[in-house]
Coordinates of C-alpha atoms in Angstrom, one line a residue:
M291 CA 25.1 -33.5 11.2
T292 CA 23.6 -30.7 9.1
N293 CA 24.1 -31.1 5.3
T294 CA 24.3 -28.1 3.0
H295 CA 20.9 -28.9 1.5
D296 CA 19.3 -28.9 5.0
L297 CA 19.9 -25.1 5.2
T298 CA 17.2 -22.7 4.0
A299 CA 18.1 -20.2 1.3
H300 CA 18.1 -17.5 3.9
A301 CA 20.6 -19.5 6.0
L302 CA 22.8 -20.2 3.0
A303 CA 23.0 -16.6 2.1
A304 CA 23.9 -15.7 5.6
A305 CA 26.6 -18.4 5.7
V306 CA 28.1 -17.1 2.5
R307 CA 28.2 -13.5 3.8
V308 CA 30.0 -14.5 7.1
R309 CA 32.3 -16.8 5.0
D310 CA 31.2 -20.0 6.8
L311 CA 30.3 -21.6 3.4
S312 CA 31.8 -20.8 0.0
P313 CA 29.6 -20.5 -3.1
V314 CA 31.8 -23.1 -4.7
E315 CA 31.2 -25.6 -1.9
I316 CA 27.4 -25.0 -2.1
V317 CA 27.3 -25.4 -5.9
D318 CA 29.4 -28.6 -5.8
H319 CA 27.1 -30.1 -3.1
Y320 CA 24.0 -29.4 -5.1
L321 CA 25.4 -30.5 -8.5
E322 CA 26.5 -33.8 -6.9
R323 CA 23.0 -34.3 -5.4
I324 CA 21.4 -33.5 -8.8
E325 CA 23.6 -36.1 -10.5
R326 CA 22.5 -38.8 -8.0
V327 CA 18.9 -37.9 -7.2
N328 CA 17.5 -36.0 -10.3
P329 CA 17.0 -39.3 -12.3
Q330 CA 14.5 -40.3 -9.6
V331 CA 12.5 -37.1 -9.5
G332 CA 12.8 -35.5 -12.9
A333 CA 13.3 -32.0 -11.6
Y334 CA 15.7 -30.6 -14.2
I335 CA 15.5 -30.6 -17.9
T336 CA 18.9 -29.0 -18.3
V337 CA 21.7 -28.8 -15.7
T338 CA 24.2 -25.9 -16.2
A339 CA 27.1 -27.4 -14.2
E340 CA 29.9 -25.5 -16.0
L341 CA 28.1 -22.2 -15.8
A342 CA 27.1 -22.7 -12.2
R343 CA 30.7 -23.4 -11.2
E344 CA 31.9 -20.3 -13.1
Q345 CA 29.4 -18.1 -11.4
A346 CA 30.2 -19.7 -8.0
V347 CA 34.0 -19.0 -8.5
R348 CA 33.2 -15.3 -9.3
A349 CA 30.8 -15.1 -6.3
E350 CA 33.4 -16.6 -4.0
K351 CA 36.1 -14.1 -5.2
L352 CA 33.7 -11.2 -4.6
V353 CA 33.1 -12.4 -1.0
M354 CA 36.8 -12.5 -0.3
D355 CA 37.5 -9.2 -2.0
T356 CA 34.6 -7.3 -0.4
A357 CA 35.5 -5.3 2.8
D358 CA 32.0 -5.8 4.2
P359 CA 30.2 -8.9 2.8
A360 CA 27.0 -7.7 4.5
T361 CA 26.7 -5.3 1.6
L362 CA 26.5 -8.2 -1.0
P363 CA 23.2 -8.9 -2.8
P364 CA 20.6 -10.9 -0.8
F365 CA 21.1 -14.3 -2.6
H366 CA 24.8 -13.9 -3.3
G367 CA 26.2 -17.3 -4.0
V368 CA 22.9 -19.1 -3.5
P369 CA 21.7 -21.5 -6.2
I370 CA 18.3 -20.7 -7.7
P371 CA 17.1 -22.7 -10.7
V372 CA 14.9 -21.2 -13.4
K373 CA 11.8 -22.8 -14.9
D374 CA 12.3 -23.9 -18.5
L375 CA 9.5 -21.6 -19.7
N376 CA 11.8 -18.7 -18.9
M377 CA 14.5 -17.5 -21.2
V378 CA 18.2 -17.4 -20.1
N379 CA 20.5 -15.9 -22.7
G380 CA 22.9 -18.6 -23.9
V381 CA 21.2 -21.5 -22.1
R382 CA 19.0 -24.2 -23.6
V383 CA 15.3 -23.5 -23.3
T384 CA 12.8 -26.2 -24.4
L385 CA 9.5 -24.8 -23.2
G386 CA 8.8 -28.4 -22.3
S387 CA 8.4 -29.2 -26.0
E388 CA 10.1 -31.4 -28.5
V389 CA 9.6 -28.6 -31.0
F390 CA 12.2 -26.5 -29.1
A391 CA 14.4 -29.3 -27.9
D392 CA 17.5 -27.6 -29.5
L393 CA 16.6 -23.9 -28.9
T394 CA 19.2 -21.7 -27.1
G395 CA 18.0 -18.7 -25.2
F396 CA 18.6 -15.5 -27.0
A397 CA 17.7 -13.1 -24.2
D398 CA 17.2 -12.9 -20.4
D399 CA 13.7 -12.7 -19.1
N400 CA 13.3 -9.8 -16.7
V401 CA 12.9 -12.1 -13.7
V402 CA 16.2 -13.8 -14.7
V403 CA 17.9 -10.4 -14.8
L404 CA 16.7 -9.7 -11.3
L405 CA 17.8 -13.2 -10.0
R406 CA 21.3 -12.5 -11.4
Q407 CA 21.4 -9.0 -9.8
A408 CA 20.4 -10.6 -6.5
G409 CA 23.7 -12.7 -6.7
S410 CA 22.1 -16.1 -7.4
V411 CA 23.9 -18.9 -9.2
L412 CA 22.0 -20.9 -12.0
L413 CA 22.1 -24.6 -11.4
G414 CA 19.9 -25.3 -14.4
K415 CA 16.4 -25.2 -16.0
T416 CA 13.6 -27.0 -14.2
S417 CA 11.1 -29.2 -16.0
T418 CA 7.7 -28.0 -17.2
P419 CA 5.0 -29.5 -19.4
E420 CA 4.7 -28.3 -23.0
F421 CA 4.3 -24.5 -23.0
G422 CA 3.2 -24.8 -19.3
L423 CA -0.3 -25.6 -20.3
P424 CA -1.2 -28.7 -18.1
C425 CA -1.3 -29.0 -14.3
Y426 CA 1.2 -31.9 -14.3
T427 CA 4.8 -32.1 -15.6
E428 CA 5.1 -34.8 -18.3
N429 CA 6.6 -34.0 -21.7
A430 CA 8.6 -35.5 -24.6
V431 CA 12.0 -34.0 -23.7
A432 CA 12.6 -35.2 -20.2
P433 CA 11.3 -37.8 -17.6
P434 CA 8.2 -36.9 -15.6
A435 CA 8.6 -34.6 -12.6
R436 CA 7.6 -36.7 -9.5
T437 CA 6.8 -35.6 -6.0
P438 CA 9.7 -36.8 -3.8
W439 CA 7.1 -38.0 -1.2
D440 CA 5.9 -40.7 -3.5
L441 CA 7.8 -41.4 -6.7
S442 CA 4.7 -43.0 -8.3
R443 CA 2.9 -39.6 -8.2
S444 CA 3.3 -36.4 -10.2
A445 CA 4.9 -33.3 -8.8
G446 CA 2.1 -31.4 -10.4
G447 CA 2.6 -28.5 -12.8
S448 CA 3.4 -26.5 -14.5
S449 CA 6.2 -25.6 -12.1
G450 CA 6.6 -29.3 -11.3
G451 CA 10.3 -29.5 -11.8
A452 CA 10.9 -26.4 -9.6
A453 CA 8.9 -27.9 -6.8
A454 CA 10.5 -31.4 -7.2
A455 CA 13.9 -29.8 -7.0
V456 CA 13.2 -27.9 -3.8
A457 CA 11.4 -30.8 -2.1
A458 CA 14.2 -33.3 -3.0
G459 CA 17.0 -31.0 -1.8
L460 CA 18.2 -30.3 -5.3
A461 CA 17.9 -26.6 -4.9
P462 CA 17.3 -24.4 -1.8
I463 CA 14.6 -22.4 -3.4
A464 CA 13.2 -22.0 -7.0
Q465 CA 11.5 -19.6 -9.4
G466 CA 8.2 -20.7 -10.8
S467 CA 5.3 -19.3 -12.7
D468 CA 1.5 -19.6 -12.3
G469 CA -1.1 -19.0 -15.0
G470 CA -3.9 -21.3 -13.6
G471 CA -2.3 -22.7 -10.4
S472 CA 1.1 -23.6 -11.6
I473 CA 3.0 -22.6 -8.5
R474 CA 0.3 -23.6 -5.9
I475 CA -0.5 -27.0 -7.5
P476 CA 3.1 -28.4 -7.3
S477 CA 3.7 -26.7 -4.0
S478 CA 0.8 -28.7 -2.6
A479 CA 2.0 -31.9 -4.3
C480 CA 5.5 -31.5 -2.9
G481 CA 4.8 -30.1 0.6
L482 CA 6.1 -26.6 -0.1
F483 CA 5.2 -22.9 0.4
G484 CA 4.5 -21.1 -2.9
I485 CA 3.3 -17.6 -3.7
K486 CA 1.3 -16.6 -6.7
P487 CA 1.7 -12.8 -6.5
T488 CA -0.8 -10.1 -7.3
R489 CA -1.2 -9.4 -11.0
G490 CA 1.5 -6.9 -12.1
R491 CA 3.7 -7.5 -9.1
V492 CA 6.4 -9.5 -11.1
S493 CA 7.2 -8.7 -14.7
Q494 CA 6.5 -11.3 -17.4
G495 CA 8.7 -9.4 -19.9
P496 CA 10.4 -8.8 -22.1
I497 CA 9.3 -11.6 -24.5
V498 CA 6.3 -13.3 -22.9
P499 CA 3.1 -11.1 -23.3
D500 CA 0.8 -10.5 -20.3
L501 CA -2.2 -9.7 -22.4
F502 CA -4.8 -11.5 -20.2
G503 CA -2.9 -11.0 -17.0
L504 CA -3.4 -14.7 -15.9
A505 CA 0.2 -15.7 -15.4
T506 CA 2.9 -14.4 -13.1
N507 CA 6.3 -15.5 -11.8
G508 CA 6.7 -16.3 -8.2
P509 CA 8.7 -18.2 -5.6
I510 CA 8.5 -21.8 -4.4
A511 CA 10.3 -22.5 -1.1
R512 CA 10.5 -24.6 2.0
T513 CA 9.8 -21.7 4.3
V514 CA 7.7 -18.6 4.3
R515 CA 10.8 -16.4 5.0
D516 CA 12.6 -17.8 2.0
A517 CA 9.6 -17.2 -0.3
A518 CA 9.2 -13.7 1.0
M519 CA 12.8 -13.0 0.4
L520 CA 12.7 -14.2 -3.2
L521 CA 9.5 -12.2 -3.9
D522 CA 11.3 -9.1 -2.7
V523 CA 13.9 -9.8 -5.4
M524 CA 11.3 -10.5 -8.2
A525 CA 8.9 -7.7 -7.4
V526 CA 10.3 -4.9 -9.6
P527 CA 8.1 -3.3 -12.2
M528 CA 9.6 -3.1 -15.7
P529 CA 8.9 -0.9 -18.7
G530 CA 6.2 -2.2 -21.0
D531 CA 4.3 -4.3 -18.4
L532 CA 0.6 -4.0 -19.0
Y533 CA -0.3 -4.3 -15.3
R534 CA 1.1 -2.7 -12.1
A535 CA 0.3 -4.1 -8.6
P536 CA -0.4 -1.7 -5.8
E537 CA 2.7 -0.6 -4.0
A538 CA 3.7 -2.8 -1.0
E539 CA 4.4 -1.2 2.4
G540 CA 8.0 -2.2 3.3
T541 CA 9.6 -5.5 2.3
F542 CA 7.8 -8.9 2.0
L543 CA 10.5 -10.4 4.2
G544 CA 9.5 -7.9 6.9
Y545 CA 6.0 -9.2 6.8
A546 CA 7.2 -12.7 7.7
D547 CA 8.4 -11.3 11.0
R548 CA 5.2 -9.2 11.6
P549 CA 2.2 -10.7 13.5
P550 CA -0.9 -10.6 11.4
G551 CA -3.2 -9.5 14.2
R552 CA -6.7 -10.9 14.4
L553 CA -8.0 -11.4 10.8
K554 CA -11.4 -11.9 9.3
I555 CA -11.1 -15.0 7.1
A556 CA -13.7 -16.5 4.8
R557 CA -13.6 -20.1 3.8
S558 CA -15.1 -22.1 1.0
I559 CA -14.9 -25.7 -0.2
E560 CA -17.3 -25.2 -3.0
P561 CA -15.4 -26.0 -6.3
A562 CA -15.8 -23.5 -9.2
V563 CA -16.0 -26.5 -11.6
P564 CA -19.4 -28.3 -11.6
G565 CA -19.6 -31.9 -10.5
V566 CA -16.3 -32.0 -8.6
E567 CA -16.1 -34.1 -5.4
V568 CA -13.4 -33.1 -3.0
H569 CA -11.3 -36.0 -1.7
P570 CA -11.6 -36.7 2.0
D571 CA -7.9 -36.1 2.5
C572 CA -8.3 -32.6 1.0
V573 CA -11.4 -32.0 3.2
A574 CA -9.4 -33.1 6.2
A575 CA -6.6 -30.6 5.4
Y576 CA -9.1 -27.8 4.9
E577 CA -10.9 -28.5 8.2
A578 CA -7.6 -28.8 10.1
A579 CA -6.5 -25.5 8.7
T580 CA -9.8 -23.9 9.8
A581 CA -9.3 -25.3 13.3
L582 CA -5.8 -23.9 13.5
L583 CA -6.9 -20.5 12.3
V584 CA -9.6 -20.4 14.9
E585 CA -7.1 -21.6 17.6
L586 CA -4.8 -18.7 16.6
G587 CA -7.6 -16.2 17.3
H588 CA -8.9 -15.4 13.8
E589 CA -12.5 -15.1 12.9
V590 CA -13.4 -17.7 10.3
V591 CA -16.8 -17.5 8.5
E592 CA -18.3 -19.1 5.4
L593 CA -17.7 -17.3 2.1
P594 CA -20.9 -16.0 0.5
A595 CA -21.6 -17.3 -3.0
V596 CA -19.4 -15.6 -5.6
P597 CA -19.4 -16.2 -9.4
G598 CA -17.7 -19.5 -10.2
P599 CA -19.2 -22.3 -12.4
D600 CA -20.5 -19.9 -15.0
L601 CA -16.9 -18.6 -15.6
V602 CA -15.4 -22.0 -16.4
P603 CA -16.2 -22.0 -20.2
H604 CA -14.8 -18.4 -20.5
F605 CA -11.5 -19.4 -18.8
E606 CA -11.3 -22.5 -21.0
L607 CA -11.7 -20.3 -24.1
L608 CA -8.9 -18.1 -22.9
W609 CA -6.7 -21.1 -22.2
G610 CA -7.1 -22.4 -25.7
V611 CA -6.2 -19.0 -27.2
I612 CA -3.1 -18.8 -24.9
A613 CA -2.0 -22.2 -26.3
T614 CA -1.7 -20.6 -29.7
L615 CA 0.6 -17.7 -28.6
T616 CA 3.8 -19.8 -28.9
P617 CA 4.8 -19.8 -32.5
V618 CA 5.3 -23.3 -33.9
P619 CA 6.5 -23.8 -37.5
P620 CA 3.9 -25.7 -39.6
E621 CA 6.4 -28.5 -40.3
S622 CA 6.8 -29.0 -36.5
E623 CA 3.2 -29.2 -35.5
H624 CA 3.3 -33.0 -35.5
L625 CA 5.9 -32.9 -32.7
L626 CA 3.4 -31.3 -30.3
Q627 CA 1.7 -33.3 -27.5
P628 CA -1.9 -34.4 -28.3
L629 CA -3.2 -32.1 -25.5
T630 CA -1.3 -29.1 -26.9
R631 CA -2.6 -29.7 -30.4
W632 CA -6.2 -30.1 -29.1
L633 CA -6.0 -26.8 -27.2
R634 CA -4.4 -25.0 -30.1
E635 CA -7.2 -26.2 -32.4
R636 CA -9.7 -24.8 -30.0
G637 CA -7.8 -21.6 -29.7
N638 CA -7.4 -21.1 -33.5
A639 CA -11.2 -21.8 -33.9
T640 CA -12.0 -18.9 -31.5
S641 CA -13.1 -15.7 -33.2
A642 CA -12.0 -12.3 -32.0
P643 CA -15.5 -11.3 -30.9
D644 CA -15.8 -14.6 -28.9
L645 CA -12.5 -13.9 -27.2
F646 CA -13.5 -10.4 -26.2
R647 CA -16.9 -11.5 -25.1
A648 CA -15.3 -14.1 -22.8
H649 CA -12.9 -11.5 -21.4
A650 CA -15.8 -9.1 -20.8
Q651 CA -17.8 -11.8 -19.0
L652 CA -14.9 -12.5 -16.7
Q653 CA -14.5 -8.8 -15.9
A654 CA -18.3 -8.4 -15.3
A655 CA -18.2 -11.4 -12.9
L656 CA -15.2 -9.8 -11.0
R657 CA -17.1 -6.6 -10.6
V658 CA -19.7 -8.6 -8.7
A659 CA -17.2 -10.8 -6.8
F660 CA -14.7 -8.2 -5.5
P661 CA -17.0 -6.3 -3.2
I662 CA -17.8 -9.6 -1.5
M663 CA -14.2 -11.0 -1.4
D664 CA -12.8 -7.6 -0.2
E665 CA -14.7 -7.9 3.0
Y666 CA -12.2 -10.5 4.2
D667 CA -8.4 -10.3 5.0
A668 CA -8.0 -13.8 3.5
I669 CA -10.0 -16.6 1.9
L670 CA -9.3 -20.3 2.7
H671 CA -9.8 -23.1 0.2
P672 CA -8.3 -26.6 -0.4
T673 CA -5.5 -26.0 -2.9
L674 CA -6.5 -29.2 -4.8
A675 CA -9.6 -31.4 -4.9
Q676 CA -7.5 -34.6 -4.9
P677 CA -4.1 -35.8 -3.5
P678 CA -1.1 -35.8 -5.9
A679 CA -2.1 -37.8 -9.0
P680 CA -0.3 -40.9 -10.3
I681 CA 2.1 -40.5 -13.2
G682 CA 0.1 -40.9 -16.4
Y683 CA -3.2 -40.2 -14.8
F684 CA -3.8 -37.2 -17.1
H685 CA -1.1 -37.6 -19.7
D686 CA -2.1 -41.1 -20.9
Q687 CA -5.7 -40.0 -21.7
E688 CA -7.2 -38.6 -24.9
P689 CA -7.1 -34.8 -24.8
A690 CA -10.7 -34.2 -23.9
E691 CA -10.6 -36.7 -21.0
N692 CA -7.2 -35.4 -20.0
F693 CA -8.5 -31.8 -19.8
E694 CA -11.6 -32.9 -17.9
R695 CA -9.5 -34.7 -15.3
Q696 CA -7.4 -31.7 -14.8
K697 CA -10.5 -29.5 -14.2
H698 CA -11.6 -31.9 -11.5
F699 CA -8.2 -32.1 -10.0
T700 CA -7.7 -28.3 -9.6
P701 CA -11.0 -26.5 -9.5
F702 CA -10.0 -23.9 -6.9
C703 CA -6.8 -22.2 -8.2
A704 CA -7.6 -20.6 -11.5
L705 CA -10.2 -18.2 -10.0
Y706 CA -7.3 -16.2 -8.5
N707 CA -5.5 -16.0 -11.8
V708 CA -8.7 -14.5 -13.4
S709 CA -9.0 -12.0 -10.5
G710 CA -5.3 -11.3 -10.2
Q711 CA -5.4 -11.7 -6.4
P712 CA -2.4 -13.1 -4.6
A713 CA -2.7 -16.7 -3.3
V714 CA -0.4 -19.0 -1.5
N715 CA -0.2 -22.8 -0.8
V716 CA 0.5 -23.6 2.8
P717 CA 1.8 -27.2 3.5
L718 CA 0.0 -27.9 6.7
H719 CA -1.2 -31.5 6.2
W720 CA 0.1 -34.9 5.3
T721 CA -2.0 -38.1 4.7
N722 CA -1.5 -41.2 6.7
D723 CA 0.6 -42.5 3.8
G724 CA 2.9 -39.5 4.1
V725 CA 1.7 -37.5 1.0
P726 CA 1.4 -33.7 1.4
I727 CA -1.9 -32.0 1.0
G728 CA -1.9 -28.2 0.9
V729 CA -4.4 -25.5 1.6
M730 CA -4.7 -22.2 -0.3
L731 CA -5.1 -18.8 1.2
A732 CA -6.0 -15.9 -1.1
G733 CA -5.9 -12.2 -0.3
R734 CA -7.0 -8.8 -1.5
L735 CA -5.2 -7.3 -4.5
G736 CA -1.8 -6.1 -3.3
G737 CA -2.3 -8.2 -0.1
E738 CA 0.7 -10.5 -0.3
G739 CA 2.0 -9.0 3.0
T740 CA -1.0 -10.1 4.9
L741 CA -0.8 -13.6 3.4
I742 CA 2.9 -13.8 4.3
S743 CA 2.3 -12.7 7.9
L744 CA -0.6 -15.2 8.3
A745 CA 1.4 -18.0 6.7
A746 CA 4.4 -17.3 8.9
Q747 CA 2.1 -17.5 11.9
L748 CA 0.7 -20.9 10.7
E749 CA 4.3 -22.1 10.1
E750 CA 5.3 -21.2 13.6
A751 CA 2.3 -22.9 15.1
H752 CA 2.5 -26.0 13.0
P753 CA 6.1 -26.2 11.6
W754 CA 6.7 -28.3 8.5
I755 CA 10.4 -27.6 7.9
D756 CA 11.5 -30.8 9.6
R757 CA 9.2 -33.0 7.4
K758 CA 11.4 -34.4 4.6
P759 CA 10.8 -37.2 2.1
A760 CA 12.9 -40.4 2.5
L761 CA 15.2 -39.6 -0.4
W762 CA 16.2 -36.3 1.3
E763 CA 19.0 -38.2 3.1
A764 CA 20.1 -39.8 -0.2

């Protein structure tokens, strides 16, 4: 028997439009699952049950009153949670911090406006680490976000709650954000497909600045089609955005049904962080993905050397400055996590000339790297250098050691935040212990369509939709 949470977001939307399922039934099913399963996985910080039911009732009435339900918005009546770094007017927003444990959203982020216009229903706010800074999701306002595949391990971060929700069947799809890997990391840890779009594809506004262009909103999903469908909803330029991605040809969902053709794909397993050893399970995932790409007829070659290790200190400097951008009252500084305080101290100690020099060095490196990377339709890496980490592996350390462990855990993702290129996690591999290990594909600026077509081909050749963690049937 098929349960409601077995259905993809695309299938749920179709069922609503043909009146096979009502939005109220869908929301009640997910809220009941959240009540039972969320304590195990820590996916949600705030559950908006009353609001979700009100929205579902309105959505159901509109379905019944509309002469042609096919004209309804793409996600009409489909639940989509929002990461707790994003503001929803009238809904609690903690930013993963005890400092803001009682803050109520006073505006809608642009991406929230677009999700609402697409007809979605808000189940709640998904967990994130403080200010979204670490690559794991442990904070002082909610339990840790855990991968449903092994509850002793972290779901990753900073969109760890979003990924845990989708992987545990507590949401059909989710919005996340990615400033240094924060969509791809938890997608790998939770066995999901996630897209970090091209810089400027999805608005960060109106409140969050996009000064450095590192972070972007994006989808986390069980299937390529679901993610592409949600990216179509999110990818609307807004006034005031500092960056604008190249125009896409057609819809991203259309690319999921379009064969990619024979592509020239480069691959590299050389970490950008010096001294990193890539775990054998991550090597195995990378080699298996390479073999599958070759089997599908693609040309796979080794990526020539591009700037990497020399850029790490400049990225670290930017990350410390970004940590200072969230205003914290002096009397509340003591409530911050040790890692956050440490990063903010580094950021506050950075002079304006040092900041601009770091940014200039990153730009100079990209001017060397782009002519090399643009020779390829896609670039393959491991998503992470290690399998999902145990709860506390980072969080229980002193800040300097915590940060060093994070660098060794995720040495591949941040390069594509610096460059602004799109990148996806593809869940092709599981360990013998049943833990997911993803691989990352990056594309040219504006090349999400190629990545979606390629990922859909990989999904068809090596399906993952029927792989579910044990608690899926809970």
